[in-house]
Amino acid sequence: MSQPKVVISSTARDLPEHRKEVMDACLRQGMFPVMMEHLPASDSEAVAVSLKLVDEADIYVGVFAHRYGYVPKENNPRRISITEMEYERAIERKIPRLIFLMDKAHAITIDAVEQGEGALKLGELKKRLETERVVNYFNSPTDLRAHVINSLSQHREPDLSAFHYVSNIPAPPEAFIAHPYTLLQTHRLVGRQPELNLLTNWVTRERERIYQAHILNVVAIGGLGKSALTWKWFTDIAPQEMKPLAGRMWWSFYESDATFENFVTRALAYVSRLPLDEVQQIPAPEREAQLLTALDREPFLFVLDGLERILIAYARMDAAHLSDDDYDRQTANFVANVYGLPASAAQSFTGEHRLRKTADPRAGSFLRKLSAVRAARILVSTRLYPTDLQSLTGDPLPGSSAIFLTGLADDDALELWRSFGVTGGRDLLLPLFNRVGNHPLLIQALASEVARYRAAPGDFDIWQRNHPDFDPFSLPLVQVKTHVLEFALRGLDDTARQTLQVIAAFRMPARYDTLAALLIGEVKACADERELDDVLTELEDRGLVGWDKRANRYDLHPIVRGVVWGNLGKDTRRGVYTDLRMHFEALPQSDEWQKFTSLEDLTPSIELYNTLIGLERYDDAYEVFVERLSKPMLYRLSANRQQVELLEMLFPDGKDKLSNTENLAYVLNALGLVYKLSGQPKRGAPLLFRANTIYAALNRTKSQGTALHNLSEAHRQSGQLFESEAMARRVLLLTRELESNFSEAVILQLLGVILATSAKTDIADLAFRRAVKLFTSEHQQQWVGYTNAKQAQRLLWMGDLSTADYLAERAYTLSQEPYMYLAGFIQALCLRGRIALRQGDKSKSDAFLHEAVTRARSVNLVEEELSALVALAELRRQEGNRKAARDFLDDLWELAERGPYPLFHADACNVLAQIERDEDNQEKAAEAAVRAYELAWCDGPPFAYHWGMVKAGKHLRELGAGVPSLPPFDPSKFDRMPEVEIDLDDEFHIGTTAA
């Protein structure tokens, strides 16, 4: 079900702090608050808008104190207020109505100018409400919040589905805030004046070269306030400084529907003033072009918040849990010559810098083009600087620049400290702040602890005197943050400590419903939801817990997590894990894994698995993986990277912990398989070989065949074509001993691929046809589609585009029935794009290939990513955009070498050879063609990648260069190839084209 919307009704000028508490109470309950802060100036329009909000709401909350606006008589013969109209509409709709009145003893005095008919009408409404549905009286913002929490909890339904909220698109110059920003953890932004000034100079001093970038990235680790900074500037400063301004747009990629495509579509609807449904009919490339043209022509301001969510790095489960410093190194998150980056920072742009590329190449291309617009300004907040906006030397591309946020300025750090009412002299505090890099989280956490110190609240001198072991200056720098946080945690009561410990035990951010189930009860940490809200609020105020208000999930900064969990004794950890295990084991499990759409559907099972690992119950964790995780992660979601992470947990310190040898073989095979799928076939091969050895010793023929099948595929990917074919033939013999039609069909389709690769096309055709026959007899239509795709690849190599197109389209359809087999769907997408390219339909090819590479990257399906990248490079070459073609090739070199994937590597070198020929670089073209020939050689004909070798040879002949002399295939180095009949029934004949 969708997330309930709660309309908060009161006059907009009343009780701003109270209204914020009501908003947070709604978010805490997993409900979306609809505020009436920005009603139109016109009375009639204001009435229409406010009533529309009530019509869309699921719950009505009324908060009343004193002011009481009403619509003038000419628009409102009954002389009732907008507030009362809203209330009456809620009655008509029969939705729950929760009313809160300020206690008379704490009521705000009404100014003389406010008295009169408005005050009289408020009194009449209060009398009416008191006789109908008053829930409670409140005397302060926190008291009101507590009442709202308790009242809304009666209407909260656990495990609500993900929710996103996108505002209606207004007409410019009215600001288009697509996703209301709700994540400010403090009531105001503390400090950051230099950065705010820099942003202002960026839009007002364009003539100065330093400010000529039209796309500016604010880059920072979590907790430094990048979104708060950009929101403050966007809402309060930019409208005053950017004049004339055609319009402003705020878009957050944190939202569940905030894809790149949706951004382009809604942004174009906004700037063009066209209806959204009309814009959606425009082809995607044309939408992008029109948006870029508009931004090049008119002075719009766009803010793209949370851009890291469209980068490859954030496709993994635990990205939020990685140490910020480690993740910076892992992603080479440095940019030369930009604001805020220390001169000593390592200028490394190799290794995992690809993690900072956009998952959708179109988004990366769009960002590069966006940096060239002249009229508009684009402000980005992001955890990672996009590689697509960076040159090979590490500098920002022309038209782009970056601000790397570091700790607060000294004066701002002091202001933050003193905002907690804590004492301390500047000379004493600044060396301490500087020691932790003026990190706001650490300053806030320590200040909050001192402010709550029972012996002398807020007195830092006394606190420090009573904690003589607090000495961050005597420790190595790497230990300082941990040391400060350990002291910041000392004043927590048992309830807060237990809450932190539970959140720290989760692998993924914890949902509110889960925390409520674990922490509320007679013998648990909290008595009710009001108490849980209090403790979560305290932990948020201390800076120890991060609250994602949009998703209503809770997480810890990696530093906090490390300190909290690291300081727990083994028995305490076991107790926390035991509670989590009991909770997740009791949850109902769905057997319909085919209906899962994301990893969030697997959260309870993943957390149970993680808990069992923490309890060192590895055999039980294995059972959870097999029964609850393996099938949906492999077949439905293709969550290869996440499977690697989970399976590696069964080998702490590199040692296996399973007590059952056959179960160990299963895990070795599963881990080897996902290594192979996620771009590391060479790494997976030894694990698959070990699994096969165990299965053979146990005489588990079927399981042995599975391991050998996966090993054969790993050998094919890495260019060991003889071993790959020999192993596939062995598996075929094994499956026939078992008389399993399905198993025989699976290995036949792989054998067909291997044979087709080496141009043994007729016998490959026979293998594919028998596989289709057997899959059909077993009613395995998705596997029929998967085999159709492999057959389409053979026909594409041979040049039979018509039949290949038919089979690829059929594979595309069958991959989605009865549920989407994601890997098969991505394969079919890629094939359709490559076939369309050969047919000359560049628009169709572009659409299919971009979707294929985006989806492949999101699940780390490297083979299909490489295939799509090669095709995209060739597409751009044919379009005459050789720079873009080279960019796509640059994306794949490292992946192809790491695998290794010599077949795709050869294809890429052949495309590069043609690019060099197009540019009349004969020598470089010959070098690329020689490299392609060498890569395609593999074991030597007849166990070579025939199609890549032929294409490379053609390049070399036309360039007047000879093919390299390579060692021929040497059968003495290999065991004898097993003999096996492909089609035992001999019902299908070579050369037929039926599917």
PDB file of N, CA and C in Angstrom, residues 638-683:
ATOM      1  N   SER A 638      19.234 -10.469 -10.011  1.00  0.00           N
ATOM      2  CA  SER A 638      20.632 -10.491 -10.485  1.00  0.00           C
ATOM      3  C   SER A 638      21.522  -9.652  -9.568  1.00  0.00           C
ATOM      4  N   ALA A 639      21.327  -9.814  -8.273  1.00  0.00           N
ATOM      5  CA  ALA A 639      22.085  -9.029  -7.284  1.00  0.00           C
ATOM      6  C   ALA A 639      23.440  -9.685  -7.055  1.00  0.00           C
ATOM      7  N   ASN A 640      24.295  -9.619  -8.052  1.00  0.00           N
ATOM      8  CA  ASN A 640      25.558 -10.362  -8.015  1.00  0.00           C
ATOM      9  C   ASN A 640      26.531  -9.801  -6.987  1.00  0.00           C
ATOM     10  N   ARG A 641      26.672  -8.492  -6.974  1.00  0.00           N
ATOM     11  CA  ARG A 641      27.608  -7.879  -6.026  1.00  0.00           C
ATOM     12  C   ARG A 641      27.192  -8.188  -4.589  1.00  0.00           C
ATOM     13  N   GLN A 642      25.895  -8.126  -4.331  1.00  0.00           N
ATOM     14  CA  GLN A 642      25.411  -8.371  -2.977  1.00  0.00           C
ATOM     15  C   GLN A 642      25.562  -9.840  -2.585  1.00  0.00           C
ATOM     16  N   GLN A 643      25.392 -10.751  -3.544  1.00  0.00           N
ATOM     17  CA  GLN A 643      25.621 -12.163  -3.238  1.00  0.00           C
ATOM     18  C   GLN A 643      27.074 -12.408  -2.851  1.00  0.00           C
ATOM     19  N   VAL A 644      27.982 -11.770  -3.538  1.00  0.00           N
ATOM     20  CA  VAL A 644      29.398 -11.905  -3.188  1.00  0.00           C
ATOM     21  C   VAL A 644      29.626 -11.471  -1.749  1.00  0.00           C
ATOM     22  N   GLU A 645      29.058 -10.309  -1.383  1.00  0.00           N
ATOM     23  CA  GLU A 645      29.248  -9.787  -0.029  1.00  0.00           C
ATOM     24  C   GLU A 645      28.727 -10.767   1.021  1.00  0.00           C
ATOM     25  N   LEU A 646      27.553 -11.342   0.769  1.00  0.00           N
ATOM     26  CA  LEU A 646      26.954 -12.246   1.751  1.00  0.00           C
ATOM     27  C   LEU A 646      27.716 -13.569   1.835  1.00  0.00           C
ATOM     28  N   LEU A 647      28.057 -14.148   0.711  1.00  0.00           N
ATOM     29  CA  LEU A 647      28.726 -15.443   0.717  1.00  0.00           C
ATOM     30  C   LEU A 647      30.136 -15.358   1.294  1.00  0.00           C
ATOM     31  N   GLU A 648      30.806 -14.249   1.056  1.00  0.00           N
ATOM     32  CA  GLU A 648      32.155 -14.100   1.625  1.00  0.00           C
ATOM     33  C   GLU A 648      32.127 -14.070   3.148  1.00  0.00           C
ATOM     34  N   MET A 649      30.968 -13.724   3.734  1.00  0.00           N
ATOM     35  CA  MET A 649      30.854 -13.706   5.188  1.00  0.00           C
ATOM     36  C   MET A 649      30.938 -15.111   5.786  1.00  0.00           C
ATOM     37  N   LEU A 650      30.746 -16.142   4.964  1.00  0.00           N
ATOM     38  CA  LEU A 650      30.874 -17.526   5.445  1.00  0.00           C
ATOM     39  C   LEU A 650      32.329 -17.976   5.513  1.00  0.00           C
ATOM     40  N   PHE A 651      33.248 -17.078   5.124  1.00  0.00           N
ATOM     41  CA  PHE A 651      34.672 -17.394   5.147  1.00  0.00           C
ATOM     42  C   PHE A 651      35.429 -16.319   5.937  1.00  0.00           C
ATOM     43  N   PRO A 652      35.125 -16.148   7.231  1.00  0.00           N
ATOM     44  CA  PRO A 652      35.851 -15.146   8.018  1.00  0.00           C
ATOM     45  C   PRO A 652      37.344 -15.487   8.054  1.00  0.00           C
ATOM     46  N   ASP A 653      38.168 -14.465   7.863  1.00  0.00           N
ATOM     47  CA  ASP A 653      39.623 -14.647   7.833  1.00  0.00           C
ATOM     48  C   ASP A 653      40.051 -15.640   6.759  1.00  0.00           C
ATOM     49  N   GLY A 654      39.218 -15.798   5.732  1.00  0.00           N
ATOM     50  CA  GLY A 654      39.570 -16.676   4.630  1.00  0.00           C
ATOM     51  C   GLY A 654      39.380 -18.153   4.899  1.00  0.00           C
ATOM     52  N   LYS A 655      38.785 -18.498   6.028  1.00  0.00           N
ATOM     53  CA  LYS A 655      38.608 -19.905   6.393  1.00  0.00           C
ATOM     54  C   LYS A 655      37.115 -20.253   6.375  1.00  0.00           C
ATOM     55  N   ASP A 656      36.807 -21.429   5.779  1.00  0.00           N
ATOM     56  CA  ASP A 656      35.406 -21.825   5.746  1.00  0.00           C
ATOM     57  C   ASP A 656      34.969 -22.327   7.123  1.00  0.00           C
ATOM     58  N   LYS A 657      33.707 -22.041   7.468  1.00  0.00           N
ATOM     59  CA  LYS A 657      33.202 -22.366   8.802  1.00  0.00           C
ATOM     60  C   LYS A 657      32.019 -23.338   8.758  1.00  0.00           C
ATOM     61  N   LEU A 658      31.694 -23.854   7.595  1.00  0.00           N
ATOM     62  CA  LEU A 658      30.557 -24.768   7.501  1.00  0.00           C
ATOM     63  C   LEU A 658      30.974 -26.170   7.935  1.00  0.00           C
ATOM     64  N   SER A 659      30.087 -26.832   8.671  1.00  0.00           N
ATOM     65  CA  SER A 659      30.418 -28.160   9.205  1.00  0.00           C
ATOM     66  C   SER A 659      30.147 -29.274   8.198  1.00  0.00           C
ATOM     67  N   ASN A 660      29.321 -28.973   7.188  1.00  0.00           N
ATOM     68  CA  ASN A 660      28.939 -29.990   6.212  1.00  0.00           C
ATOM     69  C   ASN A 660      29.698 -29.754   4.906  1.00  0.00           C
ATOM     70  N   THR A 661      30.426 -30.776   4.443  1.00  0.00           N
ATOM     71  CA  THR A 661      31.261 -30.637   3.251  1.00  0.00           C
ATOM     72  C   THR A 661      30.436 -30.363   2.005  1.00  0.00           C
ATOM     73  N   GLU A 662      29.277 -31.018   1.889  1.00  0.00           N
ATOM     74  CA  GLU A 662      28.446 -30.792   0.708  1.00  0.00           C
ATOM     75  C   GLU A 662      27.904 -29.370   0.688  1.00  0.00           C
ATOM     76  N   ASN A 663      27.559 -28.847   1.866  1.00  0.00           N
ATOM     77  CA  ASN A 663      27.119 -27.452   1.926  1.00  0.00           C
ATOM     78  C   ASN A 663      28.250 -26.508   1.528  1.00  0.00           C
ATOM     79  N   LEU A 664      29.472 -26.846   1.931  1.00  0.00           N
ATOM     80  CA  LEU A 664      30.632 -26.035   1.538  1.00  0.00           C
ATOM     81  C   LEU A 664      30.767 -26.014   0.019  1.00  0.00           C
ATOM     82  N   ALA A 665      30.585 -27.177  -0.618  1.00  0.00           N
ATOM     83  CA  ALA A 665      30.673 -27.238  -2.081  1.00  0.00           C
ATOM     84  C   ALA A 665      29.613 -26.348  -2.722  1.00  0.00           C
ATOM     85  N   TYR A 666      28.398 -26.326  -2.139  1.00  0.00           N
ATOM     86  CA  TYR A 666      27.324 -25.464  -2.661  1.00  0.00           C
ATOM     87  C   TYR A 666      27.761 -23.998  -2.612  1.00  0.00           C
ATOM     88  N   VAL A 667      28.328 -23.585  -1.474  1.00  0.00           N
ATOM     89  CA  VAL A 667      28.740 -22.192  -1.313  1.00  0.00           C
ATOM     90  C   VAL A 667      29.891 -21.858  -2.259  1.00  0.00           C
ATOM     91  N   LEU A 668      30.841 -22.774  -2.414  1.00  0.00           N
ATOM     92  CA  LEU A 668      31.955 -22.546  -3.341  1.00  0.00           C
ATOM     93  C   LEU A 668      31.436 -22.369  -4.765  1.00  0.00           C
ATOM     94  N   ASN A 669      30.478 -23.201  -5.141  1.00  0.00           N
ATOM     95  CA  ASN A 669      29.904 -23.075  -6.480  1.00  0.00           C
ATOM     96  C   ASN A 669      29.138 -21.757  -6.630  1.00  0.00           C
ATOM     97  N   ALA A 670      28.339 -21.406  -5.607  1.00  0.00           N
ATOM     98  CA  ALA A 670      27.559 -20.168  -5.672  1.00  0.00           C
ATOM     99  C   ALA A 670      28.462 -18.951  -5.732  1.00  0.00           C
ATOM    100  N   LEU A 671      29.526 -18.944  -4.924  1.00  0.00           N
ATOM    101  CA  LEU A 671      30.442 -17.803  -4.906  1.00  0.00           C
ATOM    102  C   LEU A 671      31.230 -17.729  -6.213  1.00  0.00           C
ATOM    103  N   GLY A 672      31.673 -18.889  -6.711  1.00  0.00           N
ATOM    104  CA  GLY A 672      32.366 -18.892  -7.992  1.00  0.00           C
ATOM    105  C   GLY A 672      31.481 -18.389  -9.109  1.00  0.00           C
ATOM    106  N   LEU A 673      30.201 -18.755  -9.069  1.00  0.00           N
ATOM    107  CA  LEU A 673      29.250 -18.315 -10.086  1.00  0.00           C
ATOM    108  C   LEU A 673      29.089 -16.799 -10.070  1.00  0.00           C
ATOM    109  N   VAL A 674      28.894 -16.212  -8.888  1.00  0.00           N
ATOM    110  CA  VAL A 674      28.661 -14.760  -8.855  1.00  0.00           C
ATOM    111  C   VAL A 674      29.950 -13.985  -9.099  1.00  0.00           C
ATOM    112  N   TYR A 675      31.111 -14.559  -8.764  1.00  0.00           N
ATOM    113  CA  TYR A 675      32.369 -13.937  -9.210  1.00  0.00           C
ATOM    114  C   TYR A 675      32.387 -13.868 -10.737  1.00  0.00           C
ATOM    115  N   LYS A 676      32.003 -14.958 -11.359  1.00  0.00           N
ATOM    116  CA  LYS A 676      31.987 -15.032 -12.819  1.00  0.00           C
ATOM    117  C   LYS A 676      31.012 -14.011 -13.406  1.00  0.00           C
ATOM    118  N   LEU A 677      29.826 -13.916 -12.829  1.00  0.00           N
ATOM    119  CA  LEU A 677      28.818 -13.003 -13.343  1.00  0.00           C
ATOM    120  C   LEU A 677      29.203 -11.540 -13.137  1.00  0.00           C
ATOM    121  N   SER A 678      29.933 -11.262 -12.059  1.00  0.00           N
ATOM    122  CA  SER A 678      30.231  -9.867 -11.709  1.00  0.00           C
ATOM    123  C   SER A 678      31.609  -9.415 -12.166  1.00  0.00           C
ATOM    124  N   GLY A 679      32.148 -10.090 -13.166  1.00  0.00           N
ATOM    125  CA  GLY A 679      33.352  -9.563 -13.791  1.00  0.00           C
ATOM    126  C   GLY A 679      34.659 -10.173 -13.357  1.00  0.00           C
ATOM    127  N   GLN A 680      34.626 -11.296 -12.643  1.00  0.00           N
ATOM    128  CA  GLN A 680      35.860 -11.905 -12.171  1.00  0.00           C
ATOM    129  C   GLN A 680      35.864 -13.415 -12.450  1.00  0.00           C
ATOM    130  N   PRO A 681      35.718 -13.832 -13.722  1.00  0.00           N
ATOM    131  CA  PRO A 681      35.690 -15.273 -14.008  1.00  0.00           C
ATOM    132  C   PRO A 681      36.978 -15.981 -13.600  1.00  0.00           C
ATOM    133  N   LYS A 682      38.102 -15.305 -13.734  1.00  0.00           N
ATOM    134  CA  LYS A 682      39.371 -15.930 -13.349  1.00  0.00           C
ATOM    135  C   LYS A 682      39.413 -16.195 -11.853  1.00  0.00           C
ATOM    136  N   ARG A 683      38.846 -15.301 -11.065  1.00  0.00           N
ATOM    137  CA  ARG A 683      38.806 -15.492  -9.617  1.00  0.00           C
ATOM    138  C   ARG A 683      37.810 -16.585  -9.239  1.00  0.00           C
TER     139      ARG A 683
END
